[in-house]
Amino acid sequence: MSKDFFRFDKEYSREEWTKYLGDNFKYEYGSIPNQNSIIEKYIDCLDDSNNKAIVWLGNLNVDEDIGVYEIRIKNTKTGSRVKISKICTDIIKSGNKNSFGKGIFFILYSNENEKAYRISYVKYDKKVNENFEVKKDFSDPKRFTYLLVE
């Protein structure tokens, strides 16, 4: 599949997405800090079969790194956007073992014979306040979330 022509109406495929992200994407694959506690907290929403509920795929290097994550949820259509937002927020707050750069891109999908999946982009930045404390500043994960393949 050409990276110039990507079909958003097809079910999620990690291989196709990594091809589509192109030469600027550095595929690495790994886990996140506090992953087990996040999974335990949201086990009613996350699908942790095969221990793959949350996977860091790597970074998209455009101007600054954008972390790319897969999150396997139980149902992409009926999954609460609020709960999905909280999962994304907890991943952001878990630390930056895998640097976030200027944003985070989440791919939320289900293995329950669903073709639908969600993508969500979160603008992320670190700011230093007047007390020289570093504060994580990010957009609401619900703001740029889209359901694909209805």
PDB file of C-alpha atoms in Angstrom:
ATOM      1  CA  MET A   1       0.000   0.000   0.000  1.00  0.00           C
ATOM      2  CA  SER A   2       1.394   3.373  -0.976  1.00  0.00           C
ATOM      3  CA  LYS A   3       1.855   5.834   1.854  1.00  0.00           C
ATOM      4  CA  ASP A   4       0.257   8.445  -0.434  1.00  0.00           C
ATOM      5  CA  PHE A   5      -3.026   6.516  -0.435  1.00  0.00           C
ATOM      6  CA  PHE A   6      -4.152   5.279   2.959  1.00  0.00           C
ATOM      7  CA  ARG A   7      -7.591   3.757   3.489  1.00  0.00           C
ATOM      8  CA  PHE A   8      -9.104   4.904   6.776  1.00  0.00           C
ATOM      9  CA  ASP A   9     -12.149   2.745   6.064  1.00  0.00           C
ATOM     10  CA  LYS A  10     -10.177  -0.503   6.575  1.00  0.00           C
ATOM     11  CA  GLU A  11      -9.785  -2.251   9.912  1.00  0.00           C
ATOM     12  CA  TYR A  12      -6.710  -1.425  12.008  1.00  0.00           C
ATOM     13  CA  SER A  13      -3.413  -3.009  10.997  1.00  0.00           C
ATOM     14  CA  ARG A  14      -0.187  -2.161  12.838  1.00  0.00           C
ATOM     15  CA  GLU A  15       1.818  -3.054   9.742  1.00  0.00           C
ATOM     16  CA  GLU A  16      -0.188  -0.744   7.471  1.00  0.00           C
ATOM     17  CA  TRP A  17      -0.072   2.134   9.971  1.00  0.00           C
ATOM     18  CA  THR A  18       3.705   1.893  10.423  1.00  0.00           C
ATOM     19  CA  LYS A  19       4.068   1.927   6.620  1.00  0.00           C
ATOM     20  CA  TYR A  20       1.721   4.907   6.383  1.00  0.00           C
ATOM     21  CA  LEU A  21       3.650   6.858   9.038  1.00  0.00           C
ATOM     22  CA  GLY A  22       6.584   6.542   6.653  1.00  0.00           C
ATOM     23  CA  ASP A  23      10.282   7.228   6.841  1.00  0.00           C
ATOM     24  CA  ASN A  24       9.898   9.659   9.745  1.00  0.00           C
ATOM     25  CA  PHE A  25       8.559   6.902  12.000  1.00  0.00           C
ATOM     26  CA  LYS A  26      11.037   4.993  14.148  1.00  0.00           C
ATOM     27  CA  TYR A  27       9.411   1.664  15.059  1.00  0.00           C
ATOM     28  CA  GLU A  28      10.720   0.456  18.429  1.00  0.00           C
ATOM     29  CA  TYR A  29       7.987  -1.413  20.393  1.00  0.00           C
ATOM     30  CA  GLY A  30       7.942  -1.445  24.179  1.00  0.00           C
ATOM     31  CA  SER A  31       6.017  -0.835  27.366  1.00  0.00           C
ATOM     32  CA  ILE A  32       5.358   2.238  29.483  1.00  0.00           C
ATOM     33  CA  PRO A  33       6.137   3.125  33.113  1.00  0.00           C
ATOM     34  CA  ASN A  34       3.369   2.079  35.549  1.00  0.00           C
ATOM     35  CA  GLN A  35       1.751  -0.007  32.827  1.00  0.00           C
ATOM     36  CA  ASN A  36       0.488  -2.711  35.207  1.00  0.00           C
ATOM     37  CA  SER A  37      -1.201  -0.247  37.569  1.00  0.00           C
ATOM     38  CA  ILE A  38      -2.908   1.536  34.639  1.00  0.00           C
ATOM     39  CA  ILE A  39      -4.160  -1.786  33.246  1.00  0.00           C
ATOM     40  CA  GLU A  40      -5.396  -2.860  36.687  1.00  0.00           C
ATOM     41  CA  LYS A  41      -7.201   0.464  37.187  1.00  0.00           C
ATOM     42  CA  TYR A  42      -9.045   0.213  33.841  1.00  0.00           C
ATOM     43  CA  ILE A  43      -9.380  -3.562  33.454  1.00  0.00           C
ATOM     44  CA  ASP A  44     -13.117  -3.151  32.771  1.00  0.00           C
ATOM     45  CA  CYS A  45     -12.239  -1.186  29.616  1.00  0.00           C
ATOM     46  CA  LEU A  46      -8.831  -2.558  28.544  1.00  0.00           C
ATOM     47  CA  ASP A  47      -8.274  -5.911  26.829  1.00  0.00           C
ATOM     48  CA  ASP A  48      -5.098  -7.323  28.375  1.00  0.00           C
ATOM     49  CA  SER A  49      -5.160 -10.710  26.659  1.00  0.00           C
ATOM     50  CA  ASN A  50      -1.601 -11.595  25.636  1.00  0.00           C
ATOM     51  CA  ASN A  51      -0.355  -8.774  27.917  1.00  0.00           C
ATOM     52  CA  LYS A  52      -0.727  -6.242  25.119  1.00  0.00           C
ATOM     53  CA  ALA A  53      -3.284  -3.752  26.432  1.00  0.00           C
ATOM     54  CA  ILE A  54      -0.852  -0.834  26.064  1.00  0.00           C
ATOM     55  CA  VAL A  55       2.082  -0.911  23.650  1.00  0.00           C
ATOM     56  CA  TRP A  56       4.499   1.876  22.783  1.00  0.00           C
ATOM     57  CA  LEU A  57       5.215   1.508  19.058  1.00  0.00           C
ATOM     58  CA  GLY A  58       7.870   4.180  18.698  1.00  0.00           C
ATOM     59  CA  ASN A  59       8.220   7.821  17.761  1.00  0.00           C
ATOM     60  CA  LEU A  60       7.163   9.812  14.740  1.00  0.00           C
ATOM     61  CA  ASN A  61       9.920  12.337  14.101  1.00  0.00           C
ATOM     62  CA  VAL A  62       8.532  15.346  12.305  1.00  0.00           C
ATOM     63  CA  ASP A  63       9.878  18.465  14.033  1.00  0.00           C
ATOM     64  CA  GLU A  64       9.988  16.832  17.444  1.00  0.00           C
ATOM     65  CA  ASP A  65       9.140  13.313  18.537  1.00  0.00           C
ATOM     66  CA  ILE A  66       5.501  12.285  18.721  1.00  0.00           C
ATOM     67  CA  GLY A  67       5.046   9.080  20.716  1.00  0.00           C
ATOM     68  CA  VAL A  68       2.799   6.481  19.065  1.00  0.00           C
ATOM     69  CA  TYR A  69       0.873   4.035  21.263  1.00  0.00           C
ATOM     70  CA  GLU A  70      -1.537   1.168  20.695  1.00  0.00           C
ATOM     71  CA  ILE A  71      -4.220   0.691  23.313  1.00  0.00           C
ATOM     72  CA  ARG A  72      -6.368  -2.420  23.035  1.00  0.00           C
ATOM     73  CA  ILE A  73      -9.816  -1.789  24.473  1.00  0.00           C
ATOM     74  CA  LYS A  74     -12.762  -4.135  24.847  1.00  0.00           C
ATOM     75  CA  ASN A  75     -15.150  -2.228  22.593  1.00  0.00           C
ATOM     76  CA  THR A  76     -14.230   0.762  20.431  1.00  0.00           C
ATOM     77  CA  LYS A  77     -17.790   1.834  19.663  1.00  0.00           C
ATOM     78  CA  THR A  78     -19.330   1.695  23.126  1.00  0.00           C
ATOM     79  CA  GLY A  79     -16.162   2.418  25.100  1.00  0.00           C
ATOM     80  CA  SER A  80     -16.656   5.528  27.183  1.00  0.00           C
ATOM     81  CA  ARG A  81     -14.795   8.498  25.710  1.00  0.00           C
ATOM     82  CA  VAL A  82     -14.330   9.782  29.247  1.00  0.00           C
ATOM     83  CA  LYS A  83     -12.701   6.524  30.358  1.00  0.00           C
ATOM     84  CA  ILE A  84     -10.556   6.392  27.219  1.00  0.00           C
ATOM     85  CA  SER A  85      -9.516   9.976  27.937  1.00  0.00           C
ATOM     86  CA  LYS A  86      -8.542   9.009  31.493  1.00  0.00           C
ATOM     87  CA  ILE A  87      -6.470   6.059  30.238  1.00  0.00           C
ATOM     88  CA  CYS A  88      -4.604   8.349  27.820  1.00  0.00           C
ATOM     89  CA  THR A  89      -4.092  10.931  30.579  1.00  0.00           C
ATOM     90  CA  ASP A  90      -2.684   8.286  32.945  1.00  0.00           C
ATOM     91  CA  ILE A  91      -0.273   7.146  30.228  1.00  0.00           C
ATOM     92  CA  ILE A  92       0.866  10.752  29.770  1.00  0.00           C
ATOM     93  CA  LYS A  93       1.294  11.248  33.527  1.00  0.00           C
ATOM     94  CA  SER A  94       3.133   7.933  33.939  1.00  0.00           C
ATOM     95  CA  GLY A  95       6.397   9.529  32.959  1.00  0.00           C
ATOM     96  CA  ASN A  96       8.450   9.861  29.849  1.00  0.00           C
ATOM     97  CA  LYS A  97      10.578   6.744  29.626  1.00  0.00           C
ATOM     98  CA  ASN A  98       9.732   6.933  25.940  1.00  0.00           C
ATOM     99  CA  SER A  99       9.889  10.662  25.215  1.00  0.00           C
ATOM    100  CA  PHE A 100       6.686  12.304  24.092  1.00  0.00           C
ATOM    101  CA  GLY A 101       8.251  15.280  22.356  1.00  0.00           C
ATOM    102  CA  LYS A 102       5.473  17.601  21.199  1.00  0.00           C
ATOM    103  CA  GLY A 103       2.612  15.134  21.064  1.00  0.00           C
ATOM    104  CA  ILE A 104       1.216  11.689  21.580  1.00  0.00           C
ATOM    105  CA  PHE A 105      -0.755   9.689  19.036  1.00  0.00           C
ATOM    106  CA  PHE A 106      -2.983   6.906  20.352  1.00  0.00           C
ATOM    107  CA  ILE A 107      -4.502   4.110  18.279  1.00  0.00           C
ATOM    108  CA  LEU A 108      -7.334   2.428  20.181  1.00  0.00           C
ATOM    109  CA  TYR A 109      -8.645  -0.826  18.814  1.00  0.00           C
ATOM    110  CA  SER A 110     -10.424  -4.042  19.791  1.00  0.00           C
ATOM    111  CA  ASN A 111      -9.888  -7.665  18.798  1.00  0.00           C
ATOM    112  CA  GLU A 112     -13.536  -8.595  19.289  1.00  0.00           C
ATOM    113  CA  ASN A 113     -14.195  -8.950  15.548  1.00  0.00           C
ATOM    114  CA  GLU A 114     -14.665  -5.209  15.335  1.00  0.00           C
ATOM    115  CA  LYS A 115     -13.363  -3.288  12.404  1.00  0.00           C
ATOM    116  CA  ALA A 116     -13.904   0.093  14.048  1.00  0.00           C
ATOM    117  CA  TYR A 117     -11.026   1.763  15.836  1.00  0.00           C
ATOM    118  CA  ARG A 118     -10.245   5.200  17.223  1.00  0.00           C
ATOM    119  CA  ILE A 119      -7.312   7.483  16.758  1.00  0.00           C
ATOM    120  CA  SER A 120      -6.560  10.256  19.195  1.00  0.00           C
ATOM    121  CA  TYR A 121      -3.910  12.962  19.137  1.00  0.00           C
ATOM    122  CA  VAL A 122      -2.787  14.815  22.250  1.00  0.00           C
ATOM    123  CA  LYS A 123      -0.666  17.962  22.021  1.00  0.00           C
ATOM    124  CA  TYR A 124       1.978  17.694  24.721  1.00  0.00           C
ATOM    125  CA  ASP A 125       4.470  20.171  26.085  1.00  0.00           C
ATOM    126  CA  LYS A 126       6.588  20.731  29.167  1.00  0.00           C
ATOM    127  CA  LYS A 127       6.585  24.190  30.659  1.00  0.00           C
ATOM    128  CA  VAL A 128       8.760  25.639  33.386  1.00  0.00           C
ATOM    129  CA  ASN A 129       6.910  27.880  35.843  1.00  0.00           C
ATOM    130  CA  GLU A 130       8.271  30.844  37.820  1.00  0.00           C
ATOM    131  CA  ASN A 131       9.494  28.438  40.557  1.00  0.00           C
ATOM    132  CA  PHE A 132      11.497  26.527  37.925  1.00  0.00           C
ATOM    133  CA  GLU A 133       9.237  23.497  38.278  1.00  0.00           C
ATOM    134  CA  VAL A 134       8.548  21.478  35.148  1.00  0.00           C
ATOM    135  CA  LYS A 135       4.844  21.062  34.442  1.00  0.00           C
ATOM    136  CA  LYS A 136       3.364  18.707  31.856  1.00  0.00           C
ATOM    137  CA  ASP A 137       0.881  20.580  29.705  1.00  0.00           C
ATOM    138  CA  PHE A 138      -1.350  18.625  27.330  1.00  0.00           C
ATOM    139  CA  SER A 139      -4.595  18.988  25.422  1.00  0.00           C
ATOM    140  CA  ASP A 140      -7.683  17.028  26.417  1.00  0.00           C
ATOM    141  CA  PRO A 141      -7.383  13.524  24.886  1.00  0.00           C
ATOM    142  CA  LYS A 142     -11.073  13.731  23.884  1.00  0.00           C
ATOM    143  CA  ARG A 143     -10.535  16.823  21.736  1.00  0.00           C
ATOM    144  CA  PHE A 144      -8.910  15.145  18.726  1.00  0.00           C
ATOM    145  CA  THR A 145     -10.443  11.651  18.831  1.00  0.00           C
ATOM    146  CA  TYR A 146     -11.982  10.061  15.769  1.00  0.00           C
ATOM    147  CA  LEU A 147     -13.882   6.807  15.242  1.00  0.00           C
ATOM    148  CA  LEU A 148     -12.824   5.120  11.996  1.00  0.00           C
ATOM    149  CA  VAL A 149     -14.425   2.275  10.016  1.00  0.00           C
ATOM    150  CA  GLU A 150     -17.999   2.598  11.280  1.00  0.00           C
TER     151      GLU A 150
END
